[in-house]
mmCIF file of C-alpha atoms in Angstrom:
data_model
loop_
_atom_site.group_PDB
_atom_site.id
_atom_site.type_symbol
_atom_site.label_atom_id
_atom_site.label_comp_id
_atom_site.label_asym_id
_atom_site.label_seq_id
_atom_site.Cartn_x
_atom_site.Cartn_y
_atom_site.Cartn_z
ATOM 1 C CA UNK D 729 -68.725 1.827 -89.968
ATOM 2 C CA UNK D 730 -68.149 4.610 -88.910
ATOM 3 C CA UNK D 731 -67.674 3.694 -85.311
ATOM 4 C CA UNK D 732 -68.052 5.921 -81.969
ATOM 5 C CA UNK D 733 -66.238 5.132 -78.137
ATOM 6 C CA UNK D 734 -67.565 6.961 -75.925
ATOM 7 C CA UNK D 735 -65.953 6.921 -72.380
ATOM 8 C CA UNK D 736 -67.311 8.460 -69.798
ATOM 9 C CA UNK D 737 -68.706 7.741 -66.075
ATOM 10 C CA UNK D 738 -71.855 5.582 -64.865
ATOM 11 C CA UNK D 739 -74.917 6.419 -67.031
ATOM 12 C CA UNK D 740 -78.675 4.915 -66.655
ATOM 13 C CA UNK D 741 -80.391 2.771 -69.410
ATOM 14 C CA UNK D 742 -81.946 5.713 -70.418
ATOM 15 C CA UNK D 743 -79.636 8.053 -70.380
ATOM 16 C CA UNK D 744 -77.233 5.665 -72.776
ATOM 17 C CA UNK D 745 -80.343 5.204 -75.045
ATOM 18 C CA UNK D 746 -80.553 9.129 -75.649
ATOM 19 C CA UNK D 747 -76.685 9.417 -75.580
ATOM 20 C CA UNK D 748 -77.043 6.718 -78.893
ATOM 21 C CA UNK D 749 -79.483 8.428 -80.298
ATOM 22 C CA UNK D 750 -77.666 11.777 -80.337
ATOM 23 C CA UNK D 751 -74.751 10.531 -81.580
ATOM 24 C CA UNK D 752 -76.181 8.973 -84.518
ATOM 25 C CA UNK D 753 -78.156 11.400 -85.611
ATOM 26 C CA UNK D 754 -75.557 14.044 -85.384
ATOM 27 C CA UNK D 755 -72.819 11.935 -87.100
ATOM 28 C CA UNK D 756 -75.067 11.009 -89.771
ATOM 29 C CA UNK D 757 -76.293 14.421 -90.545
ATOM 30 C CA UNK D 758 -72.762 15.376 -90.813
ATOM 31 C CA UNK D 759 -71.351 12.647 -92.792
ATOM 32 C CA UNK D 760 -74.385 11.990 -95.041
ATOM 33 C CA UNK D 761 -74.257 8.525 -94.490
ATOM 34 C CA UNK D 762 -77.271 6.772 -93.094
ATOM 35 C CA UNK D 763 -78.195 6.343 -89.260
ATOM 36 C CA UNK D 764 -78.052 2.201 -89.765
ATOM 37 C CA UNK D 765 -74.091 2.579 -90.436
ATOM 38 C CA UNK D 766 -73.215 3.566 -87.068
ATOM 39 C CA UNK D 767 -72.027 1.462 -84.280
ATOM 40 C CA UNK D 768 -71.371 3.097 -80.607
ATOM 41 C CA UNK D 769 -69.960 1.352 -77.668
ATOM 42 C CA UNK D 770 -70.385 3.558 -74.503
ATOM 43 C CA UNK D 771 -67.523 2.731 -71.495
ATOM 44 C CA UNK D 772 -68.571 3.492 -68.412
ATOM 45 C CA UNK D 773 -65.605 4.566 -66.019
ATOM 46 C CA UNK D 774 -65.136 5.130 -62.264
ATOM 47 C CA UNK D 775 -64.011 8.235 -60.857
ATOM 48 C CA UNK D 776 -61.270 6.431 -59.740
ATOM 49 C CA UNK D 777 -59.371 5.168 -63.099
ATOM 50 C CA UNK D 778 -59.807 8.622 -64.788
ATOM 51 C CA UNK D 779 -56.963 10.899 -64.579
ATOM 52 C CA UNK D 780 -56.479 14.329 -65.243
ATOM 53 C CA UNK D 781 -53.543 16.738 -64.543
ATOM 54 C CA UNK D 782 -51.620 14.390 -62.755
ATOM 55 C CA UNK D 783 -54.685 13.195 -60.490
ATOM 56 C CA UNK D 784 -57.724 10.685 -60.194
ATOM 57 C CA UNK D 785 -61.259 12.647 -60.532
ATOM 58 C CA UNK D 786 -62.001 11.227 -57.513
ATOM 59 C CA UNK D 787 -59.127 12.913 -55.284
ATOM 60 C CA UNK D 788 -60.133 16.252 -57.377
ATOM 61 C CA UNK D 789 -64.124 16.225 -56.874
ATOM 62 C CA UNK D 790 -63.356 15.563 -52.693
ATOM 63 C CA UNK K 481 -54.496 16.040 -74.888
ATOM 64 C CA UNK K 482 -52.733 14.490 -74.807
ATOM 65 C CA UNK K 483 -54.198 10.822 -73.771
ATOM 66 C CA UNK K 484 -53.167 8.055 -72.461
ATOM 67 C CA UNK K 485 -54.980 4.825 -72.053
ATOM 68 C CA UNK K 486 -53.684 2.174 -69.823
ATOM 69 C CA UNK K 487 -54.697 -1.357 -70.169
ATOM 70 C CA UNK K 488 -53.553 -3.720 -66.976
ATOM 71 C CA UNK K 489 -54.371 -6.229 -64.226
ATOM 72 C CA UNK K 490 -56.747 -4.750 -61.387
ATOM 73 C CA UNK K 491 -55.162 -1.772 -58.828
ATOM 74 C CA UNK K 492 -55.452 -0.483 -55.505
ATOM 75 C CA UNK K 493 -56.836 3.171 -55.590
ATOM 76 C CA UNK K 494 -53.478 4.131 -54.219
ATOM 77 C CA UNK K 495 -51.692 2.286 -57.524
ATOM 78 C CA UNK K 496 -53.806 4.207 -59.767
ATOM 79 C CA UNK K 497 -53.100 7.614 -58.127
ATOM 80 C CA UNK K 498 -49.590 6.854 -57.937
ATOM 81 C CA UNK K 499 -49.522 5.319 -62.188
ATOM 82 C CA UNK K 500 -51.302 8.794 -63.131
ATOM 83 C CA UNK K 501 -48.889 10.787 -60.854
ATOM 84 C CA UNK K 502 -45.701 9.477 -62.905
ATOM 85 C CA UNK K 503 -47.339 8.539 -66.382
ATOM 86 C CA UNK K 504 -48.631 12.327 -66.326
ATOM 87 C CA UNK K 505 -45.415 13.721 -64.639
ATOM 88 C CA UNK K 506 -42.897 11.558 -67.473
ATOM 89 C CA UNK K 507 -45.059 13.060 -70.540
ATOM 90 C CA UNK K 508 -45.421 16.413 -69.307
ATOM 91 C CA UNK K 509 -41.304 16.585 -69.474
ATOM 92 C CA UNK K 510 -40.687 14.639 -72.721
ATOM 93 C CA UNK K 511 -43.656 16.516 -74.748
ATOM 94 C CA UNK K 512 -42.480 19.732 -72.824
ATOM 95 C CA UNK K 513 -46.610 20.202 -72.124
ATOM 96 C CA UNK K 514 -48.077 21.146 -69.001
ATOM 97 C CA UNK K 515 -49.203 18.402 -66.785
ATOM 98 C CA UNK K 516 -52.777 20.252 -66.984
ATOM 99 C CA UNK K 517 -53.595 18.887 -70.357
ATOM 100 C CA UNK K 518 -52.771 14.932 -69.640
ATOM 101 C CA UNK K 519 -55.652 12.519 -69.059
ATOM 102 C CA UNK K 520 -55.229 9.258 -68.355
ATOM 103 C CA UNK K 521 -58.309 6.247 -68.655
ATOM 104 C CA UNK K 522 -57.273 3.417 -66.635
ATOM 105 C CA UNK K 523 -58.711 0.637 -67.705
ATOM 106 C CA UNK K 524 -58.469 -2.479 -65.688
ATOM 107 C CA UNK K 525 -58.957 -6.389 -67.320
ATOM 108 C CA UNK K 526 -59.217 -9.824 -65.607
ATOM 109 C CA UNK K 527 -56.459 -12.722 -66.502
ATOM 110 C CA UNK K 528 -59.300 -14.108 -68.430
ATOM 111 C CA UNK K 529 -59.842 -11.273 -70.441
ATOM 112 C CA UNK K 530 -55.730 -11.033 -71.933
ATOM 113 C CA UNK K 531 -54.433 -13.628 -74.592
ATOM 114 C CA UNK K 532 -50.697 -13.880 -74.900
ATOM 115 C CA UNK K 533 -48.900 -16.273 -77.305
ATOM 116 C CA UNK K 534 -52.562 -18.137 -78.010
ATOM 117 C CA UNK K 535 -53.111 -18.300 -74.927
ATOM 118 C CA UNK K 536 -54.897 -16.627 -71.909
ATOM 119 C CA UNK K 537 -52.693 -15.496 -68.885
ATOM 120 C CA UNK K 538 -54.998 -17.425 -66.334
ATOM 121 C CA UNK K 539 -53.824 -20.151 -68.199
ATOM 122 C CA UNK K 540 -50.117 -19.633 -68.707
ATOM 123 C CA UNK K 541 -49.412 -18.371 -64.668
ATOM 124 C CA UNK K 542 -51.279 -21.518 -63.154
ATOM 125 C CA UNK F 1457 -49.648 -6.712 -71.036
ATOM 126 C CA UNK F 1458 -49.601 -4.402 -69.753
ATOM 127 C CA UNK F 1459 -50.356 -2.084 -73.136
ATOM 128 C CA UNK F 1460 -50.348 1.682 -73.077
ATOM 129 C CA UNK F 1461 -51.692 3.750 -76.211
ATOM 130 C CA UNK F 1462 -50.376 7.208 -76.159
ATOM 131 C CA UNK F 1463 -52.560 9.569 -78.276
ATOM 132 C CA UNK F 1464 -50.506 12.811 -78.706
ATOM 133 C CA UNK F 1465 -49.401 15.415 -81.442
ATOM 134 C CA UNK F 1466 -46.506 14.541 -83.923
ATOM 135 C CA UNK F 1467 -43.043 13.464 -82.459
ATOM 136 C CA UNK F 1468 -39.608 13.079 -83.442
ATOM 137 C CA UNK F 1469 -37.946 9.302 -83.224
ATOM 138 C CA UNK F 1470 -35.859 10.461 -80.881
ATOM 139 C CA UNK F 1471 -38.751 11.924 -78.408
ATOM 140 C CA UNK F 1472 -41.050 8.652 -78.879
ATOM 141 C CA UNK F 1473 -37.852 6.635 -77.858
ATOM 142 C CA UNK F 1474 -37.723 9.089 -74.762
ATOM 143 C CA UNK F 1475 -41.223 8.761 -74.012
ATOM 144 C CA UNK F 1476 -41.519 4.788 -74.518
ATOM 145 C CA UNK F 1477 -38.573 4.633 -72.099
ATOM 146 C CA UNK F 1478 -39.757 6.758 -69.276
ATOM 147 C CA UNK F 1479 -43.521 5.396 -69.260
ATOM 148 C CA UNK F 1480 -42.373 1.884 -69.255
ATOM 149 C CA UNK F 1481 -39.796 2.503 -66.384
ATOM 150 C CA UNK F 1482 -42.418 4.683 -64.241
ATOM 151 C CA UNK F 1483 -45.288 1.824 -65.132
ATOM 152 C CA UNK F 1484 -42.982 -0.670 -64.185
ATOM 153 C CA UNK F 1485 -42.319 0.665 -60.660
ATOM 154 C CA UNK F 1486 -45.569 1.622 -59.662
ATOM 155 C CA UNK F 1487 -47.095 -2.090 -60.820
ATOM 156 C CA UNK F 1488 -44.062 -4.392 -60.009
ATOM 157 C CA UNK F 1489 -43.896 -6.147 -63.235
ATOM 158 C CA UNK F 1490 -40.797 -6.094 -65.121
ATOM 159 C CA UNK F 1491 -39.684 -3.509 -68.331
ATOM 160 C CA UNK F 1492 -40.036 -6.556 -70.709
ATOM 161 C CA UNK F 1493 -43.971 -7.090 -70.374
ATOM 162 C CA UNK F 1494 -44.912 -3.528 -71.019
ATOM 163 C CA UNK F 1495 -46.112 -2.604 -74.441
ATOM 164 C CA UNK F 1496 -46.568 0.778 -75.808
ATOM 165 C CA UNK F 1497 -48.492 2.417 -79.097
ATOM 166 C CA UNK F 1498 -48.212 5.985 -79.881
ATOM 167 C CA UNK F 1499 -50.538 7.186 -82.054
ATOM 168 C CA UNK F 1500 -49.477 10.719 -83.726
ATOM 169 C CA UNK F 1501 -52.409 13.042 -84.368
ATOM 170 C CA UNK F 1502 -53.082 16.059 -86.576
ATOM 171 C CA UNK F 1503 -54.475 19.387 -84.784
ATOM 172 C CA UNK F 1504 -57.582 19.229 -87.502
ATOM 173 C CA UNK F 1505 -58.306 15.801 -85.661
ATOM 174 C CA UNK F 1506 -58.696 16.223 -81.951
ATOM 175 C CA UNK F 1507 -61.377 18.336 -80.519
ATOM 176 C CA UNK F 1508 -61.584 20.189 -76.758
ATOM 177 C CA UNK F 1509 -64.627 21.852 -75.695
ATOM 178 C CA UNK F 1510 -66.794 21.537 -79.731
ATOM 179 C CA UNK F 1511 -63.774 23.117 -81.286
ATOM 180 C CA UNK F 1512 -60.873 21.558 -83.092
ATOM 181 C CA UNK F 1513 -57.549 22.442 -81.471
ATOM 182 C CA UNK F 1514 -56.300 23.556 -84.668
ATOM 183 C CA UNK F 1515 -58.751 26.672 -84.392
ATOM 184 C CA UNK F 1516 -58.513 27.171 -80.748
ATOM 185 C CA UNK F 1517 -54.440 27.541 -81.454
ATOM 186 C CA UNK F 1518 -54.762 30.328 -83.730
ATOM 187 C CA UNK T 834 -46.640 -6.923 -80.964
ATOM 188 C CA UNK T 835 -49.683 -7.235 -83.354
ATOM 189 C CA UNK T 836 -52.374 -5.983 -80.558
ATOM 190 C CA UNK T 837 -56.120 -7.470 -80.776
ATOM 191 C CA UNK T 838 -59.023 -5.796 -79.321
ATOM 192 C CA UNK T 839 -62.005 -7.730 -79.570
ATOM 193 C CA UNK T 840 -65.176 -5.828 -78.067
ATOM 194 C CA UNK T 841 -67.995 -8.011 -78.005
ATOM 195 C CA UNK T 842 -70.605 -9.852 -75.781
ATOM 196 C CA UNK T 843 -69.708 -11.356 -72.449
ATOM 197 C CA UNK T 844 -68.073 -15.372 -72.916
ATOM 198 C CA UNK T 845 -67.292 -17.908 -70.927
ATOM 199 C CA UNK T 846 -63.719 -18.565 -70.252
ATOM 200 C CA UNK T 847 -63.893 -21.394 -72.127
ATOM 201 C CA UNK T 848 -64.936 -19.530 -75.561
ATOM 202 C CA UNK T 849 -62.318 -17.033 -74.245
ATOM 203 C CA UNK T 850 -59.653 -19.662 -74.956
ATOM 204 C CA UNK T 851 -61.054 -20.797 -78.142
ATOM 205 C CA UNK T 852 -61.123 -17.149 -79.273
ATOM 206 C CA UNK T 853 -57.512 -16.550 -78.105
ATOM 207 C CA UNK T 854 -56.187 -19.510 -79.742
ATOM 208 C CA UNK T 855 -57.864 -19.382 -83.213
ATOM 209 C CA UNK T 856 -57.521 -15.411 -83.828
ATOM 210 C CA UNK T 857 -53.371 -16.067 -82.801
ATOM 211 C CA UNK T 858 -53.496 -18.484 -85.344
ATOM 212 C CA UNK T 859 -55.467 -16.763 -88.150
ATOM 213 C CA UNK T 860 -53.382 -13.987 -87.448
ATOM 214 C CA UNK T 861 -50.327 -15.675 -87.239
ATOM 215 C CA UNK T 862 -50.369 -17.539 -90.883
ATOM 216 C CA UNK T 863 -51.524 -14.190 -92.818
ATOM 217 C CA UNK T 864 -49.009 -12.034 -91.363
ATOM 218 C CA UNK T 865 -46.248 -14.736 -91.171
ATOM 219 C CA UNK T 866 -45.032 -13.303 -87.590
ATOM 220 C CA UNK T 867 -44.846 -15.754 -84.781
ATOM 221 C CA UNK T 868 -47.862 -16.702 -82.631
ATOM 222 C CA UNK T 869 -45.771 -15.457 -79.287
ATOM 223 C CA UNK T 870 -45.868 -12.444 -80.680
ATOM 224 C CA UNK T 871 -49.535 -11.527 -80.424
ATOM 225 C CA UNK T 872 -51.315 -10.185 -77.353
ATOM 226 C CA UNK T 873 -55.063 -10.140 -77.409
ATOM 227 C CA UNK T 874 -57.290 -8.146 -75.039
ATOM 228 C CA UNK T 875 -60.761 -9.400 -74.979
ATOM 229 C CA UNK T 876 -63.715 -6.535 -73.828
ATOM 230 C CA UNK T 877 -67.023 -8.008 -72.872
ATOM 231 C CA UNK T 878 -70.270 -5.727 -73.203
ATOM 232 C CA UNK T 879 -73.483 -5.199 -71.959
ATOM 233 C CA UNK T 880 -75.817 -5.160 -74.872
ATOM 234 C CA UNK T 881 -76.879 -1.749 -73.128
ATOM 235 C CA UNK T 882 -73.916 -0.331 -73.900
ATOM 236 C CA UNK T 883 -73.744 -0.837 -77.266
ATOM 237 C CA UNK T 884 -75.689 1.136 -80.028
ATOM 238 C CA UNK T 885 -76.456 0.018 -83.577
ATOM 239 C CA UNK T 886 -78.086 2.568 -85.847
ATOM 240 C CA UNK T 887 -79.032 4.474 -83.385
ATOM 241 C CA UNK T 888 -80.501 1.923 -81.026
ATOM 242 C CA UNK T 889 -79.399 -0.076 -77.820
ATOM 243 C CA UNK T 890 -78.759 -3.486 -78.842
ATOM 244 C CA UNK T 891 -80.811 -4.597 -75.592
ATOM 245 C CA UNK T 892 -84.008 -2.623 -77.023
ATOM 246 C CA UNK T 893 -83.898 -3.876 -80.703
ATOM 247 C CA UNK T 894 -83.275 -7.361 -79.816
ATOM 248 C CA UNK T 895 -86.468 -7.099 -77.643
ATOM 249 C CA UNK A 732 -71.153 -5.945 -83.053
ATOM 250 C CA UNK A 733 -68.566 -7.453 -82.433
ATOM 251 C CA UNK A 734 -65.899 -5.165 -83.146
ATOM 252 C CA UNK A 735 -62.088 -6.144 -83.690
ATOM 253 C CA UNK A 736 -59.481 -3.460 -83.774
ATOM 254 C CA UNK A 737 -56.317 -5.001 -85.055
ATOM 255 C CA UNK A 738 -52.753 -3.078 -84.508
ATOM 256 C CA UNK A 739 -49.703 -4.357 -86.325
ATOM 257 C CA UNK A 740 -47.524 -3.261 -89.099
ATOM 258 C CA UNK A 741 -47.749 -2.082 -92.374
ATOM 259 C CA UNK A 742 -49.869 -4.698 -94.640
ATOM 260 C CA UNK A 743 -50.681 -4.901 -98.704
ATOM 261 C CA UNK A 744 -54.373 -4.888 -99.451
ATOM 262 C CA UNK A 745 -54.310 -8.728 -100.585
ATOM 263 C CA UNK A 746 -52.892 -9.653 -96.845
ATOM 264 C CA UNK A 747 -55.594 -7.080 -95.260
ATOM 265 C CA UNK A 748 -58.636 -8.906 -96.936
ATOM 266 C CA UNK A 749 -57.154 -12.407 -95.677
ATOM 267 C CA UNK A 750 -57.069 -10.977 -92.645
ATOM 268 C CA UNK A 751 -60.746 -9.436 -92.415
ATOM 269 C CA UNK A 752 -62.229 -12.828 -93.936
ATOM 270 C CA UNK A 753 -60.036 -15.248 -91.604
ATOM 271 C CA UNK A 754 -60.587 -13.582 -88.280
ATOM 272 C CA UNK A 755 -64.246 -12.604 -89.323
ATOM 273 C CA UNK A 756 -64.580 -16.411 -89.730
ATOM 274 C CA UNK A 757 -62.533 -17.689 -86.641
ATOM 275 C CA UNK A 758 -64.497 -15.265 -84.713
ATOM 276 C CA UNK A 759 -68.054 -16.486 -85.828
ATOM 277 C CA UNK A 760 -67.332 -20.013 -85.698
ATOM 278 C CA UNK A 761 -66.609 -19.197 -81.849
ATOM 279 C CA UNK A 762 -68.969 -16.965 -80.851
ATOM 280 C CA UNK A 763 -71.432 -18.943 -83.182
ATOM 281 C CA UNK A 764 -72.580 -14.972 -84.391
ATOM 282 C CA UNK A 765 -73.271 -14.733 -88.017
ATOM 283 C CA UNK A 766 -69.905 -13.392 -90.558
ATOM 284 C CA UNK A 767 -72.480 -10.321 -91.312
ATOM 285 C CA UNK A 768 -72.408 -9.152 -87.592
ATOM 286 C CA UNK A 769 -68.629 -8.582 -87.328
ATOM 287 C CA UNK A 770 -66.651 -5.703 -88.099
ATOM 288 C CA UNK A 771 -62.992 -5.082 -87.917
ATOM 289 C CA UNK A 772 -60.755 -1.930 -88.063
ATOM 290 C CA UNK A 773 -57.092 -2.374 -89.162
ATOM 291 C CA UNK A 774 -54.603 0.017 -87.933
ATOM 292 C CA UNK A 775 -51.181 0.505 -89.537
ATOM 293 C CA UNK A 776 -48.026 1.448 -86.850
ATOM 294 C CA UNK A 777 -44.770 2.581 -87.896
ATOM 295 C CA UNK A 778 -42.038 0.304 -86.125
ATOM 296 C CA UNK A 779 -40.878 3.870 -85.164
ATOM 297 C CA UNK A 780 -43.816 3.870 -82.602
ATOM 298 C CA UNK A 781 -44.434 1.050 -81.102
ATOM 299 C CA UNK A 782 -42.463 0.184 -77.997
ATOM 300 C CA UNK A 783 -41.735 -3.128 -75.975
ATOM 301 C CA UNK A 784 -39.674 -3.476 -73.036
ATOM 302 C CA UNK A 785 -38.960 0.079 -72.526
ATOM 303 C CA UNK A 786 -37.279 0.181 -76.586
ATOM 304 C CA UNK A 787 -38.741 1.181 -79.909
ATOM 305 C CA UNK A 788 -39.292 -1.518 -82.062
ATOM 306 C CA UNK A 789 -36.826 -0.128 -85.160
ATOM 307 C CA UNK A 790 -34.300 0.133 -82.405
ATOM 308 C CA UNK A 791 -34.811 -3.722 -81.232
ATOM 309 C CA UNK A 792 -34.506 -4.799 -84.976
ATOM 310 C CA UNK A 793 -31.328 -2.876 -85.584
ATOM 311 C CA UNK C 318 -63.506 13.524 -69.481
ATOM 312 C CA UNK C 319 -65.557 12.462 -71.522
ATOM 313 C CA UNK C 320 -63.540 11.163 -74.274
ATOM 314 C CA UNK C 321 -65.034 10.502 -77.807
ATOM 315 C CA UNK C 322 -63.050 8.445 -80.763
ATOM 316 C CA UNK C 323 -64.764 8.625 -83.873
ATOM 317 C CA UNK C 324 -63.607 6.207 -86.677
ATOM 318 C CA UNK C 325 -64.885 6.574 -89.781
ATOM 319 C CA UNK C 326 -64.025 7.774 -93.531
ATOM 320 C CA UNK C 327 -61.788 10.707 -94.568
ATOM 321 C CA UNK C 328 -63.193 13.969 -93.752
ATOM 322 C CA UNK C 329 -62.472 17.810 -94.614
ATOM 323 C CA UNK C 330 -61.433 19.995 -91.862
ATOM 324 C CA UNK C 331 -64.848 22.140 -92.612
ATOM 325 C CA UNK C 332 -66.530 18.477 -91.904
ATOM 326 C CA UNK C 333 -64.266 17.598 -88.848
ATOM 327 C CA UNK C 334 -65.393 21.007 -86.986
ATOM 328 C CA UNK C 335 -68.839 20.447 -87.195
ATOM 329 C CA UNK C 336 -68.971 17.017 -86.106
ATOM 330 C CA UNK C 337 -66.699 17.711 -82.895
ATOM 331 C CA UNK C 338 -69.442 20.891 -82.215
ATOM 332 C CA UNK C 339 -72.316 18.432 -83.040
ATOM 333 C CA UNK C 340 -71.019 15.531 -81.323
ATOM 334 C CA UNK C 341 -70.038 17.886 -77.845
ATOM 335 C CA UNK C 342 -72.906 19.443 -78.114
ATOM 336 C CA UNK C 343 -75.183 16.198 -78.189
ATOM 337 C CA UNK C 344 -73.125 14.779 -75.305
ATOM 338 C CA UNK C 345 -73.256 17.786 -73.153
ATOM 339 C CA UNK C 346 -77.195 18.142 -73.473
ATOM 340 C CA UNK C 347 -77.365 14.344 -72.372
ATOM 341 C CA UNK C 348 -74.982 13.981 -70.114
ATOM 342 C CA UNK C 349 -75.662 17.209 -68.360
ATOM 343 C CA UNK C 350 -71.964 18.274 -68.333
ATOM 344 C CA UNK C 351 -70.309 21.447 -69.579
ATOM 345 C CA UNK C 352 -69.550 21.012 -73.243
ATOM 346 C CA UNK C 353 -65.757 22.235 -71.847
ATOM 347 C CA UNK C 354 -64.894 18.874 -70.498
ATOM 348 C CA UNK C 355 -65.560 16.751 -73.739
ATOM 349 C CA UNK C 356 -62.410 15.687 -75.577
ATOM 350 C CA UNK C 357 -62.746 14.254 -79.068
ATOM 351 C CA UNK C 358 -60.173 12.393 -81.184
ATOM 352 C CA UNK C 359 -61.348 12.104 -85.254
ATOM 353 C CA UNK C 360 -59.675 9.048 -86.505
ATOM 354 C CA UNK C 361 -59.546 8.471 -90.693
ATOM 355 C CA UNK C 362 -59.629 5.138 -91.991
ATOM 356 C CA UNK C 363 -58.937 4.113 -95.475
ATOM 357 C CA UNK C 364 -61.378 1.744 -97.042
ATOM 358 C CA UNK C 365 -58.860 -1.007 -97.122
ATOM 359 C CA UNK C 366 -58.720 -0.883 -93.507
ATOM 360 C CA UNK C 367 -62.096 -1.437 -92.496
ATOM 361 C CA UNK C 368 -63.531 -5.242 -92.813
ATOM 362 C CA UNK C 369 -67.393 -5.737 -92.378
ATOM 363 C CA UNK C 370 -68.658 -8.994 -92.748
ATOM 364 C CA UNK C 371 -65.512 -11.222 -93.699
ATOM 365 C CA UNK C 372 -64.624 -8.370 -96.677
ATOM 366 C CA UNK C 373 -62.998 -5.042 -96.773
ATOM 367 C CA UNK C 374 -64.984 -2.265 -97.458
ATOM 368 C CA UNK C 375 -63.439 -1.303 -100.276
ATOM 369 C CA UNK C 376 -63.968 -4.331 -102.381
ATOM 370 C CA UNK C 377 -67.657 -4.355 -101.105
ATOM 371 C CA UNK C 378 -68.409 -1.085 -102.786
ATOM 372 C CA UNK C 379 -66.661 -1.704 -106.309
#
């Protein structure tokens, strides 16, 4: 605890290991509870099962 | 906002077009919200993966 | 299953039972599985809790 | 109606059951609410995409 | 890791800390992961907003 | 798109803003997408709701 979910598309290894990194650091500055407390689990979604205004990303980025 | 997440059995691209076409459509008129500000996450999960009753669905349908 | 969570602002009874019924008869169509397997949360939400673009939507709404 | 989410590593279907089975039942004697009652979605991750104090799990287990 | 989100109704503390410890335990005995790794979120719903089969659940129990 | 869910202890609405601007702002940089399409929901948990390691947090901290 505290606890992040963080959907969003495809990422690399790298990318995801920054993204935690980030996170943590930001929440934990925030809450003033130490960096070891938080947990992330990052979703990784395609284009097609993310809607938005009625429509799939992927029939909005063509 | 609002958001809506979606947890089901696997879907054609055309299914998922057509779920966030009347999930976003239905909200936007009973929340009285433009359809602008829905997203949708569709999130898709093998029989395996859903327990029902104790038990898992690829179990209960065979 | 399916389950849908509906994260929105706060509703009346009489709007959630509006909303429960029209996304589980538009889910229902569009996936061929019948009204009775369809679950639904909704999860009510203050304006200090949901953020858009770094800012809480209680400050972007004044 | 109760929902489980269980987000952990990936399983075989055979600890899938088990997991089913014994969290219905757990669940079912504390709460004192049928075991038909409870659906249970099971969420398997790559230790990639998980983050523990401020790490991926798949470079502190390394 | 692993993470358990539980949704059901309203609970006293003494039947939320039989919950924790007997699906912490269940859980570990399965997954054959130590007690100390799991971590599990309880969320309270108002039978006002959950809905099955296209009906709110206080309007099923009526 | 992305979506963030942050669960974790009461906050003020002073603490709430900065972690959705800290939290975008992170996930923009990373990402490499306009800090406009990040959507954040701030979820508060009681320390009777939270379980970590078979006990609730609230009786681990008396």
């Amino acid at each position: 605890m505290p606890f992040i979910q963080f959907d969003g598309p495809e990422l690399t290894k790298e990318k995801k290991a920054e993204l935690v990194a980030k996170l943590t650091q930001a929440s934990s500055e925030v809450l003033e509870i130490p960096e070891q407390a938080f947990q992330i689990l990052i979703k990784e979604n395609s284009m097609d099962n993310i809607g938005a205004g009625g429509k799939l990303l992927s029939e909005r980025h063509q």
